[in-house]
Short mmCIF file of C-alpha atoms and ligand atoms in Angstrom, two decimals:
data_model
loop_
_atom_site.label_atom_id
_atom_site.label_comp_id
_atom_site.label_asym_id
_atom_site.label_seq_id
_atom_site.Cartn_x
_atom_site.Cartn_y
_atom_site.Cartn_z
CA UNK A 1 -26.32 0.90 -0.05
CA UNK A 2 -25.68 -2.03 -2.28
CA UNK A 3 -22.21 -2.73 -3.71
CA UNK A 4 -23.38 -2.26 -7.25
CA UNK A 5 -24.79 1.20 -6.37
CA UNK A 6 -21.46 2.25 -4.74
CA UNK A 7 -19.62 1.04 -7.76
CA UNK A 8 -21.89 3.20 -9.94
CA UNK A 9 -20.92 6.24 -7.92
CA UNK A 10 -17.22 5.92 -8.75
CA UNK A 11 -15.91 8.30 -11.38
CA UNK A 12 -13.75 6.07 -13.51
CA UNK A 13 -11.99 9.12 -14.93
CA UNK A 14 -10.79 10.33 -11.66
CA UNK A 15 -9.40 7.17 -9.96
CA UNK A 16 -6.49 7.31 -7.47
CA UNK A 17 -3.42 6.07 -9.46
CA UNK A 18 -1.97 4.49 -6.33
CA UNK A 19 -3.79 3.16 -3.29
CA UNK A 20 -1.89 2.17 -0.16
CA UNK A 21 -3.41 0.22 2.67
CA UNK A 22 -2.46 -0.26 6.31
CA UNK A 23 -4.16 -3.54 7.03
CA UNK A 24 -4.89 -3.39 10.72
CA UNK A 25 -7.21 -4.98 13.27
CA UNK A 26 -6.68 -8.64 12.73
CA UNK A 27 -5.83 -9.22 16.39
CA UNK A 28 -8.96 -7.33 17.52
CA UNK A 29 -11.14 -9.31 15.14
CA UNK A 30 -9.92 -12.50 16.61
CA UNK A 31 -10.23 -11.27 20.24
CA UNK A 32 -13.83 -10.34 19.72
CA UNK A 33 -14.56 -13.87 18.81
CA UNK A 34 -12.39 -15.43 21.63
CA UNK A 35 -9.97 -16.80 19.04
CA UNK A 36 -6.12 -16.67 18.97
CA UNK A 37 -4.64 -13.60 17.23
CA UNK A 38 -3.39 -15.80 14.32
CA UNK A 39 -7.01 -16.74 13.45
CA UNK A 40 -7.48 -12.99 12.75
CA UNK A 41 -4.52 -13.02 10.35
CA UNK A 42 -5.89 -16.07 8.57
CA UNK A 43 -9.25 -14.35 8.18
CA UNK A 44 -7.51 -11.25 6.79
CA UNK A 45 -6.52 -13.17 3.68
CA UNK A 46 -10.00 -12.87 2.34
CA UNK A 47 -9.88 -9.12 2.57
CA UNK A 48 -6.59 -9.13 0.64
CA UNK A 49 -8.31 -11.12 -2.12
CA UNK A 50 -11.10 -8.59 -2.15
CA UNK A 51 -8.95 -5.45 -2.46
CA UNK A 52 -6.53 -6.98 -4.99
CA UNK A 53 -9.43 -8.10 -7.24
CA UNK A 54 -11.50 -4.94 -6.59
CA UNK A 55 -8.55 -2.59 -7.40
CA UNK A 56 -7.57 -4.55 -10.55
CA UNK A 57 -11.18 -4.66 -11.87
CA UNK A 58 -11.46 -0.83 -11.41
CA UNK A 59 -8.20 -0.22 -13.20
CA UNK A 60 -6.06 1.13 -10.41
CA UNK A 61 -2.49 1.41 -11.53
CA UNK A 62 -0.74 0.60 -8.17
CA UNK A 63 -1.93 -1.05 -4.98
CA UNK A 64 0.42 -1.23 -2.02
CA UNK A 65 -0.49 -3.46 1.05
CA UNK A 66 1.39 -3.09 4.35
CA UNK A 67 1.77 -6.78 5.46
CA UNK A 68 4.67 -6.83 7.85
CA UNK A 69 6.66 -3.95 9.37
CA UNK A 70 10.20 -3.93 10.67
CA UNK A 71 8.70 -3.40 14.11
CA UNK A 72 6.36 -6.48 13.79
CA UNK A 73 9.36 -8.64 14.92
CA UNK A 74 8.55 -7.48 18.36
CA UNK A 75 5.56 -9.84 18.37
CA UNK A 76 5.64 -13.40 19.75
CA UNK A 77 7.61 -15.87 17.66
CA UNK A 78 4.55 -17.98 16.92
CA UNK A 79 2.70 -14.91 15.52
CA UNK A 80 5.60 -13.93 13.23
CA UNK A 81 6.10 -17.54 11.90
CA UNK A 82 2.35 -17.82 11.22
CA UNK A 83 2.29 -14.52 9.34
CA UNK A 84 5.16 -15.72 7.18
CA UNK A 85 3.47 -19.11 6.73
CA UNK A 86 0.23 -17.37 5.62
CA UNK A 87 2.08 -15.23 3.19
CA UNK A 88 3.57 -18.36 1.58
CA UNK A 89 0.12 -19.97 1.54
CA UNK A 90 -1.58 -16.87 -0.02
CA UNK A 91 0.96 -16.69 -2.77
CA UNK A 92 0.93 -20.38 -3.41
CA UNK A 93 -2.85 -20.30 -3.79
CA UNK A 94 -3.36 -16.97 -5.49
CA UNK A 95 -0.36 -16.61 -7.79
CA UNK A 96 -2.01 -18.12 -10.87
CA UNK A 97 -5.07 -15.91 -10.29
CA UNK A 98 -2.94 -12.81 -9.89
CA UNK A 99 -1.06 -13.81 -13.09
CA UNK A 100 -4.36 -14.45 -15.04
CA UNK A 101 -5.47 -10.93 -14.09
CA UNK A 102 -2.32 -9.42 -15.63
CA UNK A 103 -1.18 -8.17 -12.29
CA UNK A 104 2.57 -7.55 -11.62
CA UNK A 105 3.48 -8.67 -8.12
CA UNK A 106 6.33 -6.90 -6.36
CA UNK A 107 7.62 -6.46 -2.81
CA UNK A 108 9.05 -3.53 -0.97
CA UNK A 109 11.04 -3.59 2.13
CA UNK A 110 14.13 -5.44 3.47
CA UNK A 111 12.94 -8.87 2.16
CA UNK A 112 16.64 -10.10 1.90
CA UNK A 113 16.33 -10.52 5.77
CA UNK A 114 13.27 -12.95 5.39
CA UNK A 115 13.42 -16.71 5.71
CA UNK A 116 14.83 -18.52 2.60
CA UNK A 117 11.52 -20.29 2.00
CA UNK A 118 9.58 -17.08 2.12
CA UNK A 119 12.02 -15.38 -0.34
CA UNK A 120 11.68 -18.26 -2.66
CA UNK A 121 7.91 -17.89 -2.74
CA UNK A 122 8.25 -14.17 -3.20
CA UNK A 123 10.77 -14.50 -6.06
CA UNK A 124 8.45 -17.06 -7.84
CA UNK A 125 5.70 -14.50 -7.60
CA UNK A 126 7.88 -11.68 -8.91
CA UNK A 127 9.32 -13.62 -11.88
CA UNK A 128 6.01 -15.23 -12.89
CA UNK A 129 4.26 -11.98 -13.20
CA UNK A 130 7.33 -9.84 -14.28
CA UNK A 131 5.95 -9.13 -17.81
CA UNK A 132 2.36 -8.39 -16.83
CA UNK A 133 1.08 -4.99 -17.85
CA UNK A 134 -1.91 -4.50 -15.58
CA UNK A 135 -2.01 -3.36 -11.99
CA UNK A 136 1.20 -3.25 -10.02
CA UNK A 137 0.73 -4.94 -6.65
CA UNK A 138 3.33 -4.10 -4.07
CA UNK A 139 3.45 -6.02 -0.76
CA UNK A 140 5.44 -4.21 1.90
CA UNK A 141 7.34 -6.82 3.88
CA UNK A 142 9.92 -6.24 6.55
CA UNK A 143 9.17 -2.66 5.64
CA UNK A 144 9.86 0.60 7.49
CA UNK A 145 9.55 4.06 5.97
CA UNK A 146 12.62 5.44 7.79
CA UNK A 147 14.63 2.43 6.80
CA UNK A 148 13.53 2.88 3.25
CA UNK A 149 14.95 6.48 3.24
CA UNK A 150 18.10 5.34 4.93
CA UNK A 151 18.54 2.51 2.32
CA UNK A 152 17.92 5.15 -0.44
CA UNK A 153 20.63 7.38 1.05
CA UNK A 154 23.12 4.49 1.35
CA UNK A 155 22.44 3.48 -2.28
CA UNK A 156 22.99 6.99 -3.30
CA UNK A 157 26.27 7.20 -1.41
CA UNK A 158 27.43 4.03 -3.10
CA UNK A 159 26.29 5.33 -6.45
CA UNK A 160 28.77 8.29 -6.57
CA UNK A 161 27.10 10.41 -3.94
CA UNK A 162 30.21 12.53 -3.47
CA UNK A 163 30.39 13.42 -7.18
CA UNK A 164 26.70 14.31 -7.11
CA UNK A 165 27.26 16.59 -4.13
CA UNK A 166 30.05 18.40 -6.01
CA UNK A 167 27.73 18.99 -8.87
CA UNK A 168 25.06 20.76 -6.67
CA UNK A 169 23.29 17.73 -5.15
CA UNK A 170 20.11 16.06 -6.21
CA UNK A 171 16.49 16.97 -6.58
CA UNK A 172 13.45 15.38 -4.86
CA UNK A 173 12.64 13.77 -8.08
CA UNK A 174 16.10 12.17 -8.40
CA UNK A 175 16.00 11.10 -4.79
CA UNK A 176 12.70 9.27 -5.30
CA UNK A 177 14.45 7.04 -7.85
CA UNK A 178 16.46 5.49 -4.95
CA UNK A 179 13.37 4.51 -3.00
CA UNK A 180 11.85 0.95 -3.27
CA UNK A 181 8.96 2.55 -5.21
CA UNK A 182 11.16 4.09 -7.94
CA UNK A 183 9.18 4.91 -11.02
CA UNK A 184 5.75 4.50 -9.31
CA UNK A 185 3.32 7.30 -8.74
CA UNK A 186 2.98 8.33 -5.09
CA UNK A 187 -0.11 7.07 -3.25
CA UNK A 188 -3.12 9.36 -3.82
CA UNK A 189 -5.14 7.46 -1.26
CA UNK A 190 -3.99 5.93 2.00
CA UNK A 191 -6.48 3.67 3.75
CA UNK A 192 -6.14 2.37 7.33
CA UNK A 193 -8.55 -0.08 8.95
CA UNK A 194 -9.59 -0.55 12.54
CA UNK A 195 -9.80 3.15 13.46
CA UNK A 196 -6.17 3.81 14.33
CA UNK A 197 -5.13 7.41 13.42
CA UNK A 198 -1.46 6.83 12.74
CA UNK A 199 0.97 6.16 10.00
CA UNK A 200 3.05 3.49 11.67
CA UNK A 201 6.22 4.19 9.58
CA UNK A 202 4.46 3.57 6.26
CA UNK A 203 5.65 5.16 3.03
CA UNK A 204 6.81 8.22 4.83
CA UNK A 205 8.27 9.96 1.80
CA UNK A 206 5.60 8.92 -0.62
CA UNK A 207 2.49 9.89 1.33
CA UNK A 208 3.43 13.62 1.44
CA UNK A 209 0.13 14.56 -0.19
CA UNK A 210 -1.98 11.42 0.11
CA UNK A 211 -5.57 11.69 1.17
CA UNK A 212 -6.13 9.62 4.30
CA UNK A 213 -9.27 7.52 4.75
CA UNK A 214 -9.74 5.66 8.10
CA UNK A 215 -12.45 3.11 8.71
CA UNK A 216 -13.48 1.46 11.97
CA UNK A 217 -13.86 -1.78 10.11
CA UNK A 218 -11.36 -4.42 11.10
CA UNK A 219 -9.23 -5.76 8.34
CA UNK A 220 -10.78 -9.25 8.12
CA UNK A 221 -14.19 -7.62 7.65
CA UNK A 222 -12.86 -5.34 4.83
CA UNK A 223 -14.63 -6.01 1.46
CA UNK A 224 -15.00 -4.48 -1.97
CA UNK A 225 -17.77 -2.13 -0.72
CA UNK A 226 -15.30 -0.55 1.72
CA UNK A 227 -12.75 -0.02 -1.03
CA UNK A 228 -15.49 1.65 -3.10
CA UNK A 229 -16.49 3.90 -0.12
CA UNK A 230 -12.84 5.04 0.23
CA UNK A 231 -12.59 5.91 -3.41
CA UNK A 232 -15.93 7.71 -3.41
CA UNK A 233 -14.80 9.78 -0.32
CA UNK A 234 -11.39 10.37 -2.06
CA UNK A 235 -13.19 11.74 -5.13
CA UNK A 236 -15.08 14.22 -3.02
CA UNK A 237 -11.87 15.67 -1.45
CA UNK A 238 -10.36 18.84 -2.82
CA UNK A 239 -6.65 18.40 -3.16
CA UNK A 240 -4.74 21.69 -2.97
CA UNK A 241 -1.05 20.66 -2.68
CA UNK A 242 -0.46 23.84 -0.71
CA UNK A 243 -2.24 26.09 -3.21
CA UNK A 244 -5.75 27.51 -3.16
CA UNK A 245 -9.15 26.13 -4.20
CA UNK A 246 -9.50 26.67 -7.94
CA UNK A 247 -12.15 29.36 -7.50
CA UNK A 248 -9.84 31.52 -5.39
CA UNK A 249 -6.97 31.44 -7.81
CA UNK A 250 -7.12 34.87 -9.58
CA UNK A 251 -7.44 34.48 -13.41
CA UNK A 252 -4.74 36.97 -14.22
CA UNK A 253 -4.81 38.89 -17.53
CA UNK A 254 -1.59 38.45 -19.47
CA UNK A 255 -0.35 41.87 -18.48
CA UNK A 256 -0.82 41.13 -14.73
CA UNK A 257 1.60 38.23 -14.88
CA UNK A 258 4.63 40.56 -14.90
CA UNK A 259 3.95 41.66 -11.31
C1 IPE B 1 -2.67 -6.13 11.30
O1 IPE B 1 -3.44 -6.61 12.36
C2 IPE B 1 -1.72 -7.19 10.75
C3 IPE B 1 -0.31 -7.04 10.97
C4 IPE B 1 0.19 -5.98 11.51
C5 IPE B 1 0.51 -7.97 10.41
P1 IPE B 1 -2.78 -6.56 13.91
O2 IPE B 1 -2.21 -7.91 14.20
O3 IPE B 1 -1.97 -5.34 14.14
O4 IPE B 1 -4.18 -6.31 14.62
P2 IPE B 1 -4.46 -5.59 15.93
O5 IPE B 1 -3.98 -4.14 15.69
O6 IPE B 1 -3.66 -6.20 17.08
O7 IPE B 1 -5.87 -5.67 16.18
C1 IPE B 2 1.11 -1.50 11.00
O1 IPE B 2 0.20 -2.08 11.90
C2 IPE B 2 1.91 -2.60 10.28
C3 IPE B 2 1.14 -3.40 9.38
C4 IPE B 2 -0.11 -3.21 9.01
C5 IPE B 2 1.93 -4.48 8.72
P1 IPE B 2 0.66 -2.26 13.43
O2 IPE B 2 -0.53 -2.81 14.11
O3 IPE B 2 1.92 -3.06 13.49
O4 IPE B 2 0.96 -0.80 13.90
P2 IPE B 2 0.85 -0.16 15.30
O5 IPE B 2 1.60 -1.05 16.31
O6 IPE B 2 -0.57 0.05 15.55
O7 IPE B 2 1.50 1.21 15.10
MG1 MG B 3 -2.38 -3.46 14.70
#
């Protein structure tokens, strides 16, 4: 099916507010071509452009891309430094385009532990786009879902946690305000490329009720058409949040409600 036909199938009134993507398969893409792994990471930049542009065009409120996990430090040094280099290159090249599209760039994760030159580039991106009012674009860097929850608990403890405990503790809603994603809607749609059926420590708290869509497509081959396919599949899902399908919910007469 043509990309334009897929686009027409999308119901603009029922878009996911937040799309989160585990960009996976760069290494396999390179291996299939007899290239070094880093060539796969370089090729993956085009897919990043496609989803950022595609999501912003559709009017998605929040897009979060998993770019580097806390566990990715286990990879060879050359791969890690290349990933950081590519991130800087991407921002350098794309920042003005991101800004022109009214996109607000942000990072989530323990970015304070990244190299100073990477931090400088990230800070430039954040401050340049700070006042934009369009799509919020989070890049998860040096990110771990458990670490995020632990960081939240530590912030909470430093922010008068004891007093809060004395007044009956906090709610889920209050707790979410201590996460990196404070104030953002939870992801409705979680996409993972390259066929892997796992979460890999991504947004553990926030994906509680996300719809998961996995494609065999490797990240460097991911294009707007795949994003559209994911959204179309999402719009066919029935989200129950632990309740029942609407047709099974009894329509109670007023008097019945007392039961
Ligand atoms: C995803 O591709 C990119 C990062 C995790 C940074 P991989 O590098 O994990 O690719 P595979 O899984 O080895 O194919
Ligand atoms: C998840 O992919 C991390 C990112 C996409 C940045 P990985 O390739 O690192 O995850 P595992 O090793 O398959 O769980
Ligand atoms: Mg991988």
